[in-house]
Short mmCIF file of C-alpha atoms and ligand atoms in Angstrom, two decimals:
data_model
loop_
_atom_site.label_atom_id
_atom_site.label_comp_id
_atom_site.label_asym_id
_atom_site.label_seq_id
_atom_site.Cartn_x
_atom_site.Cartn_y
_atom_site.Cartn_z
CA UNK A 267 -60.15 -165.76 124.43
CA UNK A 268 -60.68 -162.86 126.85
CA UNK A 269 -61.85 -163.75 130.33
CA UNK A 270 -64.94 -161.55 130.06
CA UNK A 271 -66.03 -162.87 126.68
CA UNK A 272 -69.38 -163.83 128.18
CA UNK A 273 -69.92 -160.29 129.43
CA UNK A 274 -69.10 -161.89 132.77
CA UNK A 275 -65.74 -161.15 134.31
CA UNK A 276 -64.50 -162.90 137.46
CA UNK A 277 -65.27 -159.68 139.33
CA UNK A 278 -68.92 -160.10 138.30
CA UNK A 279 -68.92 -163.56 139.89
CA UNK A 280 -67.35 -162.05 143.02
CA UNK A 281 -70.09 -159.39 143.09
CA UNK A 282 -72.78 -162.05 142.78
CA UNK A 283 -71.25 -163.88 145.76
CA UNK A 284 -71.07 -160.65 147.77
CA UNK A 285 -74.78 -160.02 147.21
CA UNK A 286 -75.88 -163.65 147.52
CA UNK A 287 -78.49 -163.92 150.31
CA UNK A 288 -77.30 -167.52 150.84
CA UNK A 289 -73.57 -166.71 150.96
CA UNK A 290 -73.21 -167.58 154.66
CA UNK A 291 -74.44 -171.13 153.98
CA UNK A 292 -71.22 -172.10 152.18
CA UNK A 293 -69.29 -171.61 155.44
CA UNK A 294 -71.51 -174.22 157.03
CA UNK A 295 -69.98 -176.98 154.87
CA UNK A 296 -66.71 -178.84 155.33
CA UNK A 297 -64.43 -177.54 152.56
CA UNK A 298 -61.01 -179.18 152.83
CA UNK A 299 -59.59 -177.84 149.55
CA UNK A 300 -60.45 -174.17 148.87
CA UNK A 301 -59.05 -174.45 145.33
CA UNK A 302 -61.45 -177.24 144.34
CA UNK A 303 -64.38 -176.36 142.07
CA UNK A 304 -66.94 -178.92 143.19
CA UNK A 305 -69.62 -178.87 140.51
CA UNK A 306 -71.09 -182.30 141.28
CA UNK A 307 -73.54 -181.46 144.07
CA UNK A 308 -76.25 -182.89 141.82
CA UNK A 309 -74.68 -186.28 142.39
CA UNK A 310 -73.44 -186.05 145.99
CA UNK A 311 -73.81 -182.94 148.13
CA UNK A 312 -71.05 -181.66 150.40
CA UNK A 313 -70.85 -182.53 154.12
CA UNK A 314 -72.51 -179.94 156.41
CA UNK A 315 -70.38 -179.16 159.47
CA UNK A 316 -73.45 -179.49 161.69
CA UNK A 317 -73.88 -183.11 160.52
CA UNK A 318 -70.55 -184.00 162.11
CA UNK A 319 -71.76 -182.68 165.49
CA UNK A 320 -75.26 -184.09 165.16
CA UNK A 321 -73.99 -187.58 164.32
CA UNK A 322 -71.35 -187.44 167.06
CA UNK A 323 -74.05 -186.47 169.55
CA UNK A 324 -76.31 -189.25 168.31
CA UNK A 325 -73.54 -191.83 168.68
CA UNK A 326 -72.41 -190.77 172.13
CA UNK A 327 -75.59 -189.43 173.74
CA UNK A 328 -78.23 -191.63 172.13
CA UNK A 329 -77.04 -194.99 170.81
CA UNK A 330 -74.02 -195.19 173.16
CA UNK A 331 -75.88 -194.41 176.35
CA UNK A 332 -79.52 -195.21 175.71
CA UNK A 333 -78.92 -198.50 173.94
CA UNK A 334 -82.14 -200.31 173.09
CA UNK A 335 -84.25 -197.91 175.20
CA UNK A 336 -83.65 -195.36 172.42
CA UNK A 337 -86.18 -197.13 170.24
CA UNK A 338 -89.00 -195.70 172.35
CA UNK A 339 -88.30 -192.32 170.75
CA UNK A 340 -86.66 -193.53 167.51
CA UNK A 341 -89.56 -195.68 166.43
CA UNK A 342 -91.50 -193.04 164.48
CA UNK A 343 -88.51 -191.11 163.12
CA UNK A 344 -89.24 -192.08 159.50
CA UNK A 345 -92.48 -190.11 159.76
CA UNK A 346 -91.10 -187.17 161.77
CA UNK A 347 -88.12 -186.72 159.42
CA UNK A 348 -90.39 -187.37 156.44
CA UNK A 349 -92.52 -184.43 157.56
CA UNK A 350 -89.41 -182.21 157.60
CA UNK A 351 -88.52 -183.27 154.03
CA UNK A 352 -92.13 -182.63 153.01
CA UNK A 353 -92.41 -179.15 154.48
CA UNK A 354 -88.89 -177.99 153.55
CA UNK A 355 -88.80 -179.24 149.97
CA UNK A 356 -91.96 -180.88 148.62
CA UNK A 357 -94.83 -178.55 149.50
CA UNK A 358 -96.37 -181.46 151.40
CA UNK A 359 -98.44 -181.16 154.57
CA UNK A 360 -97.50 -183.51 157.40
CA UNK A 361 -98.46 -187.16 157.40
CA UNK A 362 -97.64 -187.86 153.73
CA UNK A 363 -93.87 -188.48 153.60
CA UNK A 364 -91.66 -191.22 155.02
CA UNK A 365 -87.85 -190.95 155.17
CA UNK A 366 -86.87 -194.56 154.54
CA UNK A 367 -85.07 -197.15 152.42
CA UNK A 368 -83.70 -196.32 148.98
CA UNK A 369 -85.26 -194.50 146.05
CA UNK A 370 -85.27 -197.77 144.11
CA UNK A 371 -87.13 -199.71 146.81
CA UNK A 372 -89.62 -196.88 147.28
CA UNK A 373 -90.14 -196.63 143.52
CA UNK A 374 -90.82 -200.38 143.31
CA UNK A 375 -93.25 -200.22 146.22
CA UNK A 376 -95.27 -197.29 144.88
CA UNK A 377 -95.33 -198.36 141.21
CA UNK A 378 -96.44 -201.86 142.14
CA UNK A 379 -99.20 -200.41 144.34
CA UNK A 380 -100.31 -198.03 141.57
CA UNK A 381 -100.40 -200.78 138.92
CA UNK A 382 -102.48 -203.04 141.15
CA UNK A 383 -104.86 -200.14 141.92
CA UNK A 384 -105.91 -200.11 138.23
CA UNK A 385 -106.54 -203.83 137.56
CA UNK A 386 -108.46 -203.19 134.34
CA UNK A 387 -105.65 -201.17 132.73
CA UNK A 388 -102.73 -202.80 130.97
CA UNK A 389 -100.28 -199.98 130.18
CA UNK A 390 -97.50 -198.20 132.04
CA UNK A 391 -96.01 -195.05 130.49
CA UNK A 392 -92.53 -193.64 131.16
CA UNK A 393 -89.74 -192.29 128.94
CA UNK A 394 -86.49 -193.57 127.45
CA UNK A 395 -84.45 -190.86 129.22
CA UNK A 396 -85.76 -191.74 132.67
CA UNK A 397 -83.20 -192.85 135.26
CA UNK A 398 -82.06 -196.46 134.64
CA UNK A 399 -83.22 -197.89 137.97
CA UNK A 400 -86.76 -196.64 137.21
CA UNK A 401 -86.80 -198.21 133.75
CA UNK A 402 -85.36 -201.50 134.96
CA UNK A 403 -87.85 -201.74 137.84
CA UNK A 404 -90.73 -200.92 135.47
CA UNK A 405 -89.56 -203.63 133.05
CA UNK A 406 -89.63 -206.16 135.88
CA UNK A 407 -92.99 -205.00 137.23
CA UNK A 408 -94.63 -205.02 133.80
CA UNK A 409 -93.31 -208.52 133.09
CA UNK A 410 -94.59 -209.76 136.45
CA UNK A 411 -98.02 -208.14 136.15
CA UNK A 412 -98.45 -208.80 132.40
CA UNK A 413 -98.55 -205.09 131.51
CA UNK A 414 -97.29 -203.20 128.47
CA UNK A 415 -94.44 -200.70 129.07
CA UNK A 416 -94.51 -197.69 126.73
CA UNK A 417 -91.43 -195.45 126.76
CA UNK A 418 -91.82 -191.99 125.24
CA UNK A 419 -88.75 -190.95 123.23
CA UNK A 420 -87.98 -187.24 122.86
CA UNK A 421 -85.78 -187.28 119.81
CA UNK A 422 -84.83 -183.60 120.23
CA UNK A 423 -82.09 -184.55 122.73
CA UNK A 424 -83.57 -182.29 125.41
CA UNK A 425 -85.21 -185.37 126.94
CA UNK A 426 -88.33 -183.36 127.71
CA UNK A 427 -91.80 -184.91 127.78
CA UNK A 428 -94.27 -182.26 126.62
CA UNK A 429 -98.03 -182.43 127.30
CA UNK A 430 -98.54 -183.27 123.61
CA UNK A 431 -96.11 -186.18 123.76
CA UNK A 432 -97.82 -187.56 126.85
CA UNK A 433 -101.28 -187.04 125.33
CA UNK A 434 -100.28 -189.25 122.39
CA UNK A 435 -99.65 -192.15 124.79
CA UNK A 436 -102.54 -191.76 127.24
CA UNK A 437 -105.83 -193.57 127.05
CA UNK A 438 -108.22 -195.55 129.19
CA UNK A 439 -105.75 -198.47 129.20
CA UNK A 440 -103.12 -196.42 131.10
CA UNK A 441 -102.69 -197.56 134.70
CA UNK A 442 -99.60 -195.57 135.58
CA UNK A 443 -97.49 -192.70 134.25
CA UNK A 444 -94.08 -192.28 135.84
CA UNK A 445 -91.50 -189.62 135.01
CA UNK A 446 -88.66 -187.75 136.69
CA UNK A 447 -89.31 -184.18 137.81
CA UNK A 448 -85.82 -183.22 136.56
CA UNK A 449 -84.18 -185.49 133.99
CA UNK A 450 -80.98 -186.98 135.38
CA UNK A 451 -79.00 -186.40 132.21
CA UNK A 452 -80.31 -183.31 130.40
CA UNK A 453 -81.52 -181.49 133.53
CA UNK A 454 -84.87 -180.65 131.88
CA UNK A 455 -87.64 -179.87 134.38
CA UNK A 456 -91.05 -181.35 133.65
CA UNK A 457 -94.34 -179.56 134.24
CA UNK A 458 -95.50 -181.60 137.23
CA UNK A 459 -98.94 -179.98 137.57
CA UNK A 460 -99.89 -180.15 133.87
CA UNK A 461 -98.68 -183.73 133.26
CA UNK A 462 -100.28 -184.96 136.49
CA UNK A 463 -103.64 -183.44 135.54
CA UNK A 464 -103.51 -185.02 132.07
CA UNK A 465 -102.84 -188.45 133.54
CA UNK A 466 -105.66 -188.00 136.07
CA UNK A 467 -108.06 -187.01 133.28
CA UNK A 468 -107.23 -190.33 131.60
CA UNK A 469 -107.85 -192.17 134.89
CA UNK A 470 -104.19 -193.02 135.55
CA UNK A 471 -102.04 -192.60 138.63
CA UNK A 472 -98.67 -190.82 138.50
CA UNK A 473 -95.41 -191.59 140.32
CA UNK A 474 -92.84 -188.79 140.16
CA UNK A 475 -89.14 -189.43 140.77
CA UNK A 476 -87.90 -186.15 142.24
CA UNK A 477 -84.31 -187.24 143.02
CA UNK A 478 -82.75 -184.50 140.88
CA UNK A 479 -85.23 -181.85 141.99
CA UNK A 480 -85.45 -182.23 145.75
CA UNK A 481 -83.65 -179.41 147.53
CA UNK A 482 -83.22 -177.27 144.41
CA UNK A 483 -86.63 -177.00 142.68
CA UNK A 484 -89.48 -175.34 144.59
CA UNK A 485 -92.05 -178.14 144.42
CA UNK A 486 -95.72 -178.04 145.49
CA UNK A 487 -96.97 -181.61 145.65
CA UNK A 488 -100.18 -180.88 147.58
CA UNK A 489 -101.09 -177.86 145.44
CA UNK A 490 -100.33 -179.77 142.22
CA UNK A 491 -102.38 -182.78 143.34
CA UNK A 492 -99.41 -185.15 143.00
CA UNK A 493 -100.38 -188.76 143.74
CA UNK A 494 -97.12 -190.46 144.59
CA UNK A 495 -93.44 -189.53 144.52
CA UNK A 496 -90.00 -190.76 145.54
CA UNK A 497 -86.56 -189.23 145.78
CA UNK A 498 -83.19 -189.32 147.48
CA UNK A 499 -81.58 -187.06 150.08
CA UNK A 500 -77.92 -187.19 149.07
CA UNK A 501 -77.84 -184.83 146.09
CA UNK A 502 -79.03 -181.25 146.77
CA UNK A 503 -80.24 -182.62 150.12
CA UNK A 504 -76.61 -183.00 151.32
CA UNK A 505 -77.49 -185.86 153.69
CA UNK A 506 -74.56 -188.09 152.69
CA UNK A 507 -73.79 -191.07 150.47
CA UNK A 508 -76.49 -193.72 150.77
CA UNK A 509 -78.58 -191.62 153.16
CA UNK A 510 -82.20 -192.81 153.39
CA UNK A 511 -84.56 -191.87 150.59
CA UNK A 512 -88.18 -190.72 150.94
CA UNK A 513 -91.60 -191.50 149.55
CA UNK A 514 -94.73 -189.33 149.32
CA UNK A 515 -98.27 -190.69 149.29
CA UNK A 516 -101.04 -188.13 148.95
CA UNK A 517 -103.44 -188.35 151.89
CA UNK A 518 -106.37 -189.14 149.59
CA UNK A 519 -104.66 -192.38 148.42
CA UNK A 520 -103.36 -193.67 151.72
CA UNK A 521 -106.43 -195.73 152.52
CA UNK A 522 -106.72 -197.44 149.15
CA UNK A 523 -103.16 -198.23 147.99
CA UNK A 524 -101.30 -201.32 149.16
CA UNK A 525 -97.53 -201.67 148.80
CA UNK A 526 -96.30 -205.21 148.03
CA UNK A 527 -93.85 -205.68 150.92
CA UNK A 528 -95.88 -206.15 154.10
CA UNK A 529 -93.24 -205.56 156.75
CA UNK A 530 -93.69 -205.39 160.49
CA UNK A 531 -93.57 -201.59 160.69
CA UNK A 532 -96.84 -201.51 158.73
CA UNK A 533 -98.57 -203.79 161.23
CA UNK A 534 -101.27 -201.93 163.18
CA UNK A 535 -100.25 -203.41 166.57
CA UNK A 536 -96.59 -203.83 165.72
CA UNK A 537 -95.36 -205.01 169.09
CA UNK A 538 -98.16 -207.49 169.68
CA UNK A 539 -96.16 -209.58 167.19
CA UNK A 540 -99.32 -211.53 166.43
CA UNK A 541 -100.36 -213.79 163.56
CA UNK A 542 -101.72 -212.32 160.35
CA UNK A 543 -101.02 -208.95 158.73
CA UNK A 544 -103.35 -206.13 159.78
CA UNK A 545 -102.24 -202.97 158.01
CA UNK A 546 -101.84 -199.72 159.97
CA UNK A 547 -103.53 -196.58 158.66
CA UNK A 548 -101.67 -193.48 157.50
CA UNK A 549 -98.06 -193.46 156.33
CA UNK A 550 -97.03 -196.28 158.65
CA UNK A 551 -98.95 -198.59 156.32
CA UNK A 552 -96.27 -197.78 153.70
CA UNK A 553 -93.25 -198.47 155.93
CA UNK A 554 -91.45 -201.80 155.66
CA UNK A 555 -88.95 -201.86 158.49
CA UNK A 556 -86.57 -200.07 160.87
CA UNK A 557 -85.33 -196.64 159.79
CA UNK A 558 -81.58 -195.93 159.88
CA UNK A 559 -81.39 -193.53 162.82
CA UNK A 560 -77.91 -192.28 161.91
CA UNK A 561 -79.37 -191.59 158.45
CA UNK A 562 -82.31 -189.74 160.02
CA UNK A 563 -79.90 -187.50 161.93
CA UNK A 564 -77.99 -186.69 158.72
CA UNK A 565 -81.24 -185.75 156.95
CA UNK A 566 -82.46 -183.66 159.88
CA UNK A 567 -79.22 -181.68 159.92
CA UNK A 568 -79.06 -180.94 156.20
CA UNK A 569 -82.78 -180.51 155.49
CA UNK A 570 -82.89 -178.18 158.50
CA UNK A 571 -80.47 -175.96 156.56
CA UNK A 572 -82.75 -176.10 153.51
CA UNK A 573 -85.77 -175.20 155.64
CA UNK A 574 -83.87 -172.21 157.08
CA UNK A 575 -82.70 -170.96 153.68
CA UNK A 576 -86.08 -171.56 152.02
CA UNK A 577 -86.69 -173.15 148.62
CA UNK A 578 -87.59 -169.89 146.83
CA UNK A 579 -84.14 -168.41 147.62
CA UNK A 580 -82.42 -171.72 146.80
CA UNK A 581 -84.21 -172.07 143.46
CA UNK A 582 -83.47 -168.43 142.59
CA UNK A 583 -79.73 -169.01 143.15
CA UNK A 584 -79.84 -172.20 141.07
CA UNK A 585 -81.41 -170.21 138.21
CA UNK A 586 -78.68 -167.55 138.43
CA UNK A 587 -75.88 -170.09 138.70
CA UNK A 588 -77.08 -172.22 135.80
CA UNK A 589 -77.61 -169.03 133.77
CA UNK A 590 -73.96 -168.17 134.38
CA UNK A 591 -73.02 -171.66 133.17
CA UNK A 592 -75.09 -171.25 130.00
CA UNK A 593 -73.49 -167.87 129.24
CA UNK A 594 -69.97 -169.13 129.89
CA UNK A 595 -70.69 -172.18 127.75
CA UNK A 596 -71.87 -170.00 124.87
CA UNK A 597 -68.87 -167.66 125.05
CA UNK A 598 -66.05 -170.07 125.87
CA UNK A 599 -67.04 -173.69 125.35
CA UNK A 600 -69.33 -173.78 122.31
CA UNK A 601 -66.44 -172.65 120.06
CA UNK A 602 -64.45 -175.63 121.43
CA UNK A 603 -66.99 -178.22 120.32
CA UNK A 604 -69.33 -178.31 123.33
CA UNK A 605 -73.11 -178.38 122.96
CA UNK A 606 -75.63 -177.51 125.67
CA UNK A 607 -78.46 -180.06 125.94
CA UNK A 608 -80.19 -178.49 128.95
CA UNK A 609 -83.10 -176.08 128.28
CA UNK A 610 -82.01 -172.44 128.12
CA UNK A 611 -85.07 -171.19 129.99
CA UNK A 612 -84.26 -171.33 133.75
CA UNK A 613 -87.91 -172.15 134.48
CA UNK A 614 -87.43 -175.36 132.50
CA UNK A 615 -84.37 -176.77 134.28
CA UNK A 616 -83.16 -177.75 137.76
CA UNK A 617 -79.73 -177.14 139.29
CA UNK A 618 -77.50 -178.74 136.71
CA UNK A 619 -76.58 -178.20 133.09
CA UNK A 620 -75.26 -180.82 130.71
CA UNK A 621 -72.71 -180.31 127.99
CA UNK A 622 -72.04 -182.74 125.17
CA UNK A 623 -68.59 -183.07 123.59
CA UNK A 624 -67.10 -185.80 121.41
CA UNK A 625 -64.27 -186.22 123.96
CA UNK A 626 -66.44 -185.69 127.04
CA UNK A 627 -65.27 -188.84 128.81
CA UNK A 628 -61.60 -187.90 128.59
CA UNK A 629 -62.31 -184.25 129.42
CA UNK A 630 -64.22 -185.26 132.56
CA UNK A 631 -61.26 -187.34 133.77
CA UNK A 632 -58.81 -184.53 132.94
CA UNK A 633 -60.95 -182.00 134.83
CA UNK A 634 -60.48 -184.03 138.01
CA UNK A 635 -56.86 -185.04 137.45
CA UNK A 636 -55.37 -181.87 135.97
CA UNK A 637 -57.39 -178.81 136.97
CA UNK A 638 -59.18 -179.67 140.25
CA UNK A 639 -62.73 -179.37 138.90
CA UNK A 640 -65.22 -182.12 139.72
CA UNK A 641 -68.07 -182.80 137.30
CA UNK A 642 -69.61 -186.14 136.49
CA UNK A 643 -69.79 -187.97 133.21
CA UNK A 644 -72.87 -189.66 131.82
CA UNK A 645 -73.23 -191.71 128.67
CA UNK A 646 -73.36 -190.70 125.92
CA UNK A 647 -70.70 -187.95 125.77
CA UNK A 648 -72.28 -185.83 128.55
CA UNK A 649 -70.67 -183.79 131.31
CA UNK A 650 -72.98 -182.61 134.08
CA UNK A 651 -72.16 -179.47 136.08
CA UNK A 652 -74.23 -178.23 139.00
CA UNK A 653 -74.91 -175.18 141.11
CA UNK A 654 -75.84 -176.65 144.51
CA UNK A 655 -77.08 -173.37 145.97
CA UNK A 656 -76.21 -173.77 149.65
CA UNK A 657 -72.63 -174.87 149.01
CA UNK A 658 -71.54 -173.64 145.58
CA UNK A 659 -70.25 -170.11 145.01
CA UNK A 660 -70.53 -168.14 141.77
CA UNK A 661 -66.73 -167.78 141.69
CA UNK A 662 -66.46 -171.56 141.95
CA UNK A 663 -68.64 -171.86 138.84
CA UNK A 664 -66.72 -169.13 136.98
CA UNK A 665 -63.31 -170.62 137.84
CA UNK A 666 -64.50 -174.11 136.97
CA UNK A 667 -65.63 -173.02 133.52
CA UNK A 668 -62.42 -171.03 132.90
CA UNK A 669 -60.39 -174.14 133.76
CA UNK A 670 -62.47 -176.33 131.41
CA UNK A 671 -61.96 -173.76 128.65
CA UNK A 672 -58.17 -173.73 129.12
CA UNK A 673 -57.97 -177.51 129.44
CA UNK A 674 -59.75 -178.03 126.13
CA UNK A 675 -58.34 -175.02 124.22
CA UNK A 676 -54.78 -176.20 124.92
CA UNK A 677 -55.59 -179.85 124.16
CA UNK A 678 -54.00 -180.83 127.53
CA UNK A 679 -56.90 -183.12 128.35
CA UNK A 680 -55.60 -185.53 125.69
CA UNK A 681 -52.68 -186.43 127.97
CA UNK A 682 -54.87 -188.34 130.47
CA UNK A 683 -55.99 -191.93 130.10
CA UNK A 684 -59.73 -192.50 130.01
CA UNK A 685 -60.52 -193.96 133.42
CA UNK A 686 -61.42 -197.62 133.86
CA UNK A 687 -63.18 -196.72 137.14
CA UNK A 688 -66.66 -198.33 137.33
CA UNK A 689 -68.01 -195.01 138.66
CA UNK A 690 -68.11 -192.03 136.30
C1 PLP B 238 -83.46 -190.04 139.35
C2 PLP B 238 -82.91 -191.14 140.20
N1 PLP B 238 -83.73 -192.12 140.59
C3 PLP B 238 -83.29 -193.14 141.35
C4 PLP B 238 -81.97 -193.21 141.76
C5 PLP B 238 -81.50 -194.39 142.54
O1 PLP B 238 -81.32 -194.08 143.87
P1 PLP B 238 -81.01 -195.23 144.94
O2 PLP B 238 -79.66 -195.77 144.64
O3 PLP B 238 -81.07 -194.48 146.25
O4 PLP B 238 -82.06 -196.25 144.85
C6 PLP B 238 -81.08 -192.18 141.39
C7 PLP B 238 -79.67 -192.22 141.80
O5 PLP B 238 -78.86 -191.40 141.49
C8 PLP B 238 -81.58 -191.12 140.58
O6 PLP B 238 -80.76 -190.14 140.18
#
């Protein structure tokens, strides 16, 4: 198969890199192996060099020397860093985002609050392709509150909830609709504004999980009248494994919603340490406990890079990079038994594409072990490959796809054992 079968030679990828307005950003990441094609930034972003300095400075000049006195300026960091996440990536004005806890905890908190805010409704709507933690938490919440959980099933394989599909499941019984902005497996991007409006018209609240969108999709929560949202910071956010997540509560709901865990950070006069819970106003009323300050520093460093680059430029590069993947798939990989399950229209996807193959699990292991390309594998039979715009180059994508092609065309991938690793 010729190397330019897709109408895209390696020199075209080099030209795209040369003209990439974000090309300087790649040099701001720690890259220990220049030969590696790291196409898994949708799962864990690379380490920004500035994070190393920022964390070192925090350890030596803040924690190390200030000791407990540091809390006088650390205390409201969840809100200050939340504002940075909001302005850089969510289209959210200040005072609506907290950087805190995990996506799962934040999802539980906001869904529970939303369900209890509609006591006369008995239905929660999500979809079968939503991220597992969301579905498991909803199962538990619905069992506890005696609600009905309805999961929409898009049988087309694209895992895309259309307005018509949602309309078929919405009525006056619906308390809550919760979906992912970008589907974790197929990469399909939902229409946040349209689906939110439909749910509002039925009287329901909406919780969006934006984990696979934050830092790569240009979102506009305030403009789109989003109610509630959660997401992580370690994927396209590049803030590091297990870095704190975030939650968004639209200003208009902050006075009326109550999260179930009443921790001390939500107490109006926190350091009076008195009897009885008296909830603080604003976003502090949604905070449980102490923020991880080292985590805050990691988010500040990496989301500062996103703010500098700007979401429009980042999203434009993601569209170009995923378009390259689609074209290389069509030319090289489809004839080898691969099938694209991600939407072909760049306006309908995020930063990753997903390819199905009968031997996907073994191919994913062989990519890492034999040809120095890192994807991730998701059941069933799916390989996810991402353009993480600040760190990934077009040549990295082109080389990665050429190596997958050769690995599968030669049948070499069959020589590796399917991994027994718990993490895929
Ligand atoms: C869409 C989505 N939601 C939730 C989570 C869970 O995140 P956490 O482990 O931070 O709770 C993930 C993790 O990858 C995710 O992709």
